[in-house]
PDB file of C-alpha atoms in Angstrom:
ATOM      1  CA  MET K   1     -11.834   8.419 -21.642  1.00  0.00           C
ATOM      2  CA  SER K   2     -14.653   6.923 -19.986  1.00  0.00           C
ATOM      3  CA  TYR K   3     -13.882   5.557 -17.093  1.00  0.00           C
ATOM      4  CA  PHE K   4     -12.405   8.894 -16.809  1.00  0.00           C
ATOM      5  CA  VAL K   5     -16.530  10.478 -16.656  1.00  0.00           C
ATOM      6  CA  GLN K   6     -18.003   7.721 -15.182  1.00  0.00           C
ATOM      7  CA  THR K   7     -16.426   6.938 -12.318  1.00  0.00           C
ATOM      8  CA  PRO K   8     -16.745  10.012 -10.455  1.00  0.00           C
ATOM      9  CA  ALA K   9     -20.395  10.153 -11.861  1.00  0.00           C
ATOM     10  CA  MET K  10     -21.005   6.841 -10.303  1.00  0.00           C
ATOM     11  CA  GLY K  11     -18.823   7.747  -7.165  1.00  0.00           C
ATOM     12  CA  ILE K  12     -21.327  10.662  -6.785  1.00  0.00           C
ATOM     13  CA  MET K  13     -24.550   9.045  -6.790  1.00  0.00           C
ATOM     14  CA  VAL K  14     -23.550   6.514  -4.307  1.00  0.00           C
ATOM     15  CA  LEU K  15     -22.708   9.822  -2.024  1.00  0.00           C
ATOM     16  CA  PHE K  16     -25.952  11.067  -2.750  1.00  0.00           C
ATOM     17  CA  GLN K  17     -28.133   7.475  -2.426  1.00  0.00           C
ATOM     18  CA  SER K  18     -25.626   6.335   0.986  1.00  0.00           C
ATOM     19  CA  SER K  19     -26.541   9.736   2.577  1.00  0.00           C
ATOM     20  CA  ARG K  20     -30.421  10.770   1.882  1.00  0.00           C
ATOM     21  CA  PRO K  21     -31.832  10.135   5.621  1.00  0.00           C
ATOM     22  CA  GLY K  22     -32.272   6.397   6.818  1.00  0.00           C
ATOM     23  CA  ALA K  23     -29.569   5.196   3.815  1.00  0.00           C
ATOM     24  CA  ASN K  24     -26.569   3.985   4.237  1.00  0.00           C
ATOM     25  CA  LEU K  25     -23.828   2.774   2.257  1.00  0.00           C
ATOM     26  CA  TRP K  26     -25.184  -0.815   2.239  1.00  0.00           C
ATOM     27  CA  SER K  27     -28.646   0.160   1.686  1.00  0.00           C
ATOM     28  CA  LYS K  28     -30.093  -1.598  -1.890  1.00  0.00           C
ATOM     29  CA  VAL K  29     -30.066   1.109  -3.507  1.00  0.00           C
ATOM     30  CA  SER K  30     -27.035   2.450  -2.337  1.00  0.00           C
ATOM     31  CA  VAL K  31     -25.443  -1.295  -3.296  1.00  0.00           C
ATOM     32  CA  ASN K  32     -26.891  -0.880  -6.715  1.00  0.00           C
ATOM     33  CA  PHE K  33     -24.716   2.162  -7.020  1.00  0.00           C
ATOM     34  CA  GLY K  34     -21.941   1.360  -5.249  1.00  0.00           C
ATOM     35  CA  VAL K  35     -21.066  -2.327  -7.242  1.00  0.00           C
ATOM     36  CA  PRO K  36     -20.611  -0.297 -10.438  1.00  0.00           C
ATOM     37  CA  TYR K  37     -18.463   2.698  -8.540  1.00  0.00           C
ATOM     38  CA  PHE K  38     -16.291   0.418  -7.262  1.00  0.00           C
ATOM     39  CA  SER K  39     -16.288  -2.077 -10.444  1.00  0.00           C
ATOM     40  CA  LEU K  40     -15.121   0.706 -12.480  1.00  0.00           C
ATOM     41  CA  SER K  41     -12.983   2.508 -10.124  1.00  0.00           C
ATOM     42  CA  MET K  42     -10.607  -1.128 -10.142  1.00  0.00           C
ATOM     43  CA  ALA K  43     -10.711  -1.312 -13.601  1.00  0.00           C
ATOM     44  CA  LEU K  44      -9.720   2.604 -14.280  1.00  0.00           C
ATOM     45  CA  ASN K  45      -6.697   1.556 -11.799  1.00  0.00           C
ATOM     46  CA  ILE K  46      -6.088  -1.681 -14.118  1.00  0.00           C
ATOM     47  CA  LEU K  47      -6.301   0.250 -17.353  1.00  0.00           C
ATOM     48  CA  VAL K  48      -3.874   3.417 -16.425  1.00  0.00           C
ATOM     49  CA  THR K  49      -1.542   0.549 -14.804  1.00  0.00           C
ATOM     50  CA  LEU K  50      -1.397  -1.002 -17.983  1.00  0.00           C
ATOM     51  CA  LEU K  51      -1.189   2.132 -19.765  1.00  0.00           C
ATOM     52  CA  ILE K  52       1.799   3.628 -18.140  1.00  0.00           C
ATOM     53  CA  ALA K  53       4.004   0.076 -18.120  1.00  0.00           C
ATOM     54  CA  THR K  54       2.813  -0.777 -21.599  1.00  0.00           C
ATOM     55  CA  ARG K  55       4.371   3.204 -22.073  1.00  0.00           C
ATOM     56  CA  LEU K  56       7.233   2.258 -20.358  1.00  0.00           C
ATOM     57  CA  LEU K  57       8.175  -1.035 -22.232  1.00  0.00           C
ATOM     58  CA  LEU K  58       7.775   0.726 -25.615  1.00  0.00           C
ATOM     59  CA  TYR K  59      10.163   3.867 -24.609  1.00  0.00           C
ATOM     60  CA  ARG K  60      12.592   0.902 -23.510  1.00  0.00           C
ATOM     61  CA  ARG K  61      12.076  -1.216 -27.225  1.00  0.00           C
ATOM     62  CA  LYS K  62      12.376   2.243 -28.633  1.00  0.00           C
ATOM     63  CA  LEU K  63      15.747   3.314 -26.464  1.00  0.00           C
ATOM     64  CA  HIS K  64      17.287  -0.767 -27.417  1.00  0.00           C
ATOM     65  CA  ARG K  65      16.611   0.294 -30.990  1.00  0.00           C
ATOM     66  CA  THR K  66      18.486   3.446 -31.158  1.00  0.00           C
ATOM     67  CA  LEU K  67      20.878   2.821 -29.003  1.00  0.00           C
ATOM     68  CA  GLY K  68      21.984  -0.814 -29.143  1.00  0.00           C
ATOM     69  CA  PRO K  69      21.050  -3.659 -26.085  1.00  0.00           C
ATOM     70  CA  GLU K  70      24.342  -2.193 -24.245  1.00  0.00           C
ATOM     71  CA  GLN K  71      22.723   1.348 -23.248  1.00  0.00           C
ATOM     72  CA  VAL K  72      18.865  -0.406 -22.304  1.00  0.00           C
ATOM     73  CA  ALA K  73      20.306  -2.664 -20.042  1.00  0.00           C
ATOM     74  CA  ALA K  74      21.630   0.297 -17.787  1.00  0.00           C
ATOM     75  CA  VAL K  75      17.711   1.952 -17.729  1.00  0.00           C
ATOM     76  CA  PRO K  76      15.350  -0.111 -15.813  1.00  0.00           C
ATOM     77  CA  TYR K  77      12.262   0.460 -17.895  1.00  0.00           C
ATOM     78  CA  VAL K  78      11.155  -2.987 -17.436  1.00  0.00           C
ATOM     79  CA  THR K  79      12.071  -3.333 -13.416  1.00  0.00           C
ATOM     80  CA  ILE K  80      10.046   0.353 -12.820  1.00  0.00           C
ATOM     81  CA  ALA K  81       7.216  -1.066 -15.130  1.00  0.00           C
ATOM     82  CA  ALA K  82       6.584  -4.354 -12.887  1.00  0.00           C
ATOM     83  CA  MET K  83       7.269  -2.152  -9.514  1.00  0.00           C
ATOM     84  CA  ILE K  84       4.363  -0.348 -11.117  1.00  0.00           C
ATOM     85  CA  VAL K  85       2.419  -3.283 -11.822  1.00  0.00           C
ATOM     86  CA  GLU K  86       2.823  -4.688  -8.537  1.00  0.00           C
ATOM     87  CA  SER K  87       1.780  -2.152  -6.514  1.00  0.00           C
ATOM     88  CA  SER K  88      -1.161  -1.359  -8.086  1.00  0.00           C
ATOM     89  CA  MET K  89      -2.156  -5.102  -8.062  1.00  0.00           C
ATOM     90  CA  LEU K  90      -2.478  -4.642  -3.930  1.00  0.00           C
ATOM     91  CA  TYR K  91      -5.465  -2.157  -4.930  1.00  0.00           C
ATOM     92  CA  ALA K  92      -7.185  -4.485  -7.329  1.00  0.00           C
ATOM     93  CA  VAL K  93      -6.581  -7.471  -5.573  1.00  0.00           C
ATOM     94  CA  PHE K  94      -8.633  -5.835  -2.189  1.00  0.00           C
ATOM     95  CA  SER K  95     -11.338  -4.303  -4.639  1.00  0.00           C
ATOM     96  CA  LEU K  96     -12.307  -7.862  -5.681  1.00  0.00           C
ATOM     97  CA  PHE K  97     -12.384  -8.820  -2.173  1.00  0.00           C
ATOM     98  CA  PHE K  98     -14.280  -6.268  -1.082  1.00  0.00           C
ATOM     99  CA  ILE K  99     -17.165  -5.911  -3.949  1.00  0.00           C
ATOM    100  CA  GLY K 100     -17.819  -9.309  -4.138  1.00  0.00           C
ATOM    101  CA  PRO K 101     -18.960  -9.381  -0.798  1.00  0.00           C
ATOM    102  CA  TYR K 102     -20.606  -6.382  -0.864  1.00  0.00           C
ATOM    103  CA  GLY K 103     -22.757  -7.228  -4.055  1.00  0.00           C
ATOM    104  CA  ALA K 104     -24.035 -10.271  -2.371  1.00  0.00           C
ATOM    105  CA  ASN K 105     -24.396  -8.242   0.774  1.00  0.00           C
ATOM    106  CA  SER K 106     -22.746 -10.021   2.689  1.00  0.00           C
ATOM    107  CA  GLN K 107     -21.723  -8.694   6.092  1.00  0.00           C
ATOM    108  CA  ILE K 108     -17.509  -9.495   5.315  1.00  0.00           C
ATOM    109  CA  SER K 109     -17.651  -6.511   3.524  1.00  0.00           C
ATOM    110  CA  HIS K 110     -17.370  -4.201   6.500  1.00  0.00           C
ATOM    111  CA  ILE K 111     -14.155  -5.943   6.984  1.00  0.00           C
ATOM    112  CA  PHE K 112     -13.159  -4.781   3.728  1.00  0.00           C
ATOM    113  CA  LEU K 113     -13.816  -1.498   3.308  1.00  0.00           C
ATOM    114  CA  PRO K 114     -11.603   0.006   5.641  1.00  0.00           C
ATOM    115  CA  VAL K 115      -8.637  -2.625   4.151  1.00  0.00           C
ATOM    116  CA  LEU K 116      -9.537  -1.307   0.920  1.00  0.00           C
ATOM    117  CA  SER K 117      -9.213   2.279   1.840  1.00  0.00           C
ATOM    118  CA  GLN K 118      -6.012   1.834   3.683  1.00  0.00           C
ATOM    119  CA  VAL K 119      -4.495  -0.001   0.634  1.00  0.00           C
ATOM    120  CA  GLN K 120      -5.227   2.916  -1.708  1.00  0.00           C
ATOM    121  CA  ILE K 121      -2.829   4.957  -0.107  1.00  0.00           C
ATOM    122  CA  ILE K 122      -0.114   2.071   0.313  1.00  0.00           C
ATOM    123  CA  ALA K 123      -0.640   1.291  -3.444  1.00  0.00           C
ATOM    124  CA  PRO K 124       0.668   4.565  -4.350  1.00  0.00           C
ATOM    125  CA  MET K 125       3.268   4.710  -1.645  1.00  0.00           C
ATOM    126  CA  LEU K 126       4.538   1.438  -2.544  1.00  0.00           C
ATOM    127  CA  ILE K 127       5.552   2.375  -5.914  1.00  0.00           C
ATOM    128  CA  ILE K 128       7.068   5.843  -4.810  1.00  0.00           C
ATOM    129  CA  PHE K 129       9.056   3.997  -2.446  1.00  0.00           C
ATOM    130  CA  ARG K 130       9.744   0.943  -4.280  1.00  0.00           C
ATOM    131  CA  VAL K 131      11.147   3.615  -7.983  1.00  0.00           C
ATOM    132  CA  ALA K 132      13.099   5.602  -5.316  1.00  0.00           C
ATOM    133  CA  LYS K 133      14.809   2.214  -4.029  1.00  0.00           C
ATOM    134  CA  ARG K 134      15.156   0.930  -7.451  1.00  0.00           C
ATOM    135  CA  ARG K 135      13.787  -2.646  -5.987  1.00  0.00           C
ATOM    136  CA  ALA K 136      11.685  -5.346  -7.858  1.00  0.00           C
ATOM    137  CA  TRP K 137      10.609  -8.765  -8.178  1.00  0.00           C
ATOM    138  CA  ASP K 138      13.058 -10.494 -10.663  1.00  0.00           C
ATOM    139  CA  ARG K 139      14.034 -14.149 -11.330  1.00  0.00           C
ATOM    140  CA  ARG K 140      16.799 -13.893  -8.953  1.00  0.00           C
ATOM    141  CA  THR K 141      14.286 -12.775  -5.406  1.00  0.00           C
ATOM    142  CA  ALA K 142      12.217 -15.304  -6.126  1.00  0.00           C
ATOM    143  CA  THR K 143      15.339 -18.521  -5.592  1.00  0.00           C
ATOM    144  CA  ALA K 144      17.117 -16.409  -2.949  1.00  0.00           C
ATOM    145  CA  PRO K 145      17.768 -17.702   0.371  1.00  0.00           C
ATOM    146  CA  LEU K 146      15.797 -16.468   3.003  1.00  0.00           C
ATOM    147  CA  SER K 147      17.909 -14.325   5.716  1.00  0.00           C
ATOM    148  CA  SER K 148      17.592 -14.819   9.317  1.00  0.00           C
ATOM    149  CA  ILE K 149      16.831 -11.373  11.963  1.00  0.00           C
ATOM    150  CA  GLN K 150      19.045 -10.898  13.696  1.00  0.00           C
ATOM    151  CA  PHE K 151      18.647  -8.893  16.991  1.00  0.00           C
ATOM    152  CA  GLU K 152      21.640  -6.898  18.686  1.00  0.00           C
ATOM    153  CA  THR K 153      22.218  -7.013  21.975  1.00  0.00           C
ATOM    154  CA  VAL K 154      21.959  -3.965  24.297  1.00  0.00           C
ATOM    155  CA  ALA K 155      23.498  -3.652  27.635  1.00  0.00           C
ATOM    156  CA  ARG K 156      21.710  -3.451  30.632  1.00  0.00           C
ATOM    157  CA  GLN K 157      21.598   0.361  32.191  1.00  0.00           C
ATOM    158  CA  THR K 158      22.804   0.186  36.005  1.00  0.00           C
ATOM    159  CA  SER K 159      21.759   4.225  36.542  1.00  0.00           C
ATOM    160  CA  ASN K 160      18.874   5.330  37.569  1.00  0.00           C
ATOM    161  CA  SER K 161      18.075   7.752  34.839  1.00  0.00           C
ATOM    162  CA  ALA K 162      15.878   7.011  32.238  1.00  0.00           C
ATOM    163  CA  LEU K 163      17.868   9.042  29.587  1.00  0.00           C
ATOM    164  CA  ASP K 164      20.920   7.989  28.219  1.00  0.00           C
ATOM    165  CA  PRO K 165      24.198   8.698  29.640  1.00  0.00           C
ATOM    166  CA  SER K 166      25.929   9.846  27.124  1.00  0.00           C
ATOM    167  CA  GLY K 167      23.064  12.324  26.390  1.00  0.00           C
ATOM    168  CA  ASP K 168      23.874  12.588  22.422  1.00  0.00           C
ATOM    169  CA  THR K 169      21.859   9.936  21.523  1.00  0.00           C
ATOM    170  CA  GLY K 170      18.180  10.876  22.899  1.00  0.00           C
ATOM    171  CA  ALA K 171      17.344   7.338  23.279  1.00  0.00           C
ATOM    172  CA  ILE K 172      15.389   6.360  26.478  1.00  0.00           C
ATOM    173  CA  GLN K 173      16.292   2.685  27.923  1.00  0.00           C
ATOM    174  CA  LEU K 174      14.346   1.404  30.811  1.00  0.00           C
ATOM    175  CA  ASP K 175      15.225  -0.806  33.525  1.00  0.00           C
ATOM    176  CA  LEU K 176      13.259  -4.194  32.622  1.00  0.00           C
ATOM    177  CA  GLU K 177      12.871  -5.180  36.676  1.00  0.00           C
ATOM    178  CA  GLY K 178      10.393  -1.873  37.149  1.00  0.00           C
ATOM    179  CA  ASN K 179      12.178   0.904  37.722  1.00  0.00           C
ATOM    180  CA  MET K 180      12.099   4.166  36.023  1.00  0.00           C
ATOM    181  CA  PHE K 181      12.914   6.978  36.970  1.00  0.00           C
ATOM    182  CA  GLY K 182      14.403   5.557  40.065  1.00  0.00           C
ATOM    183  CA  LYS K 183      10.611   4.762  41.807  1.00  0.00           C
ATOM    184  CA  GLU K 184       9.317   1.081  41.105  1.00  0.00           C
ATOM    185  CA  PHE K 185       6.185   0.814  39.453  1.00  0.00           C
ATOM    186  CA  GLY K 186       4.202  -0.426  42.067  1.00  0.00           C
ATOM    187  CA  ASN K 187       5.612   2.155  45.042  1.00  0.00           C
ATOM    188  CA  ALA K 188       5.252   5.524  42.288  1.00  0.00           C
ATOM    189  CA  HIS K 189       1.974   6.634  43.803  1.00  0.00           C
ATOM    190  CA  SER K 190       2.987   6.398  47.635  1.00  0.00           C
ATOM    191  CA  SER K 191       5.402   8.934  47.638  1.00  0.00           C
TER     192      SER K 191
END
């Protein structure tokens, strides 16, 4: 319970210290409050992730005792727990990449702060996406052969129209020789 109170309190202190006149996020006083705040935020994220994963695994064990191993195989509690841990680990790793240089007052922290902000958004979206798709890493994923990427070939358009002639797909096709809407790029301004 204390993490839930300490993290917002430290966040308010960091905002207060960094928004004072003449201060910023990298001033000495702001760093003194910022390192504990970012550390608490990372610890809270890890704690909540572990609590959710533990709860899912306990439900799976309870279901295993109640219904038997045949029924439990159809319920993906372990897979969902793995997806949550994998996706949340992204935030934890980038937090460490930011907190170390930030605490040492290194310029490298300027690189990791914007990335950390993006990862805070991407991690929950990965959880939602992967749970919806029911895909996580397992033993088969690590040993599966990599597939190759194959591109489709598209027939070159001979018409001068930039829109698909069939009109039903709405796709825009460009002539790679410089023609667009029947004009050459070099002569577009001279007409």
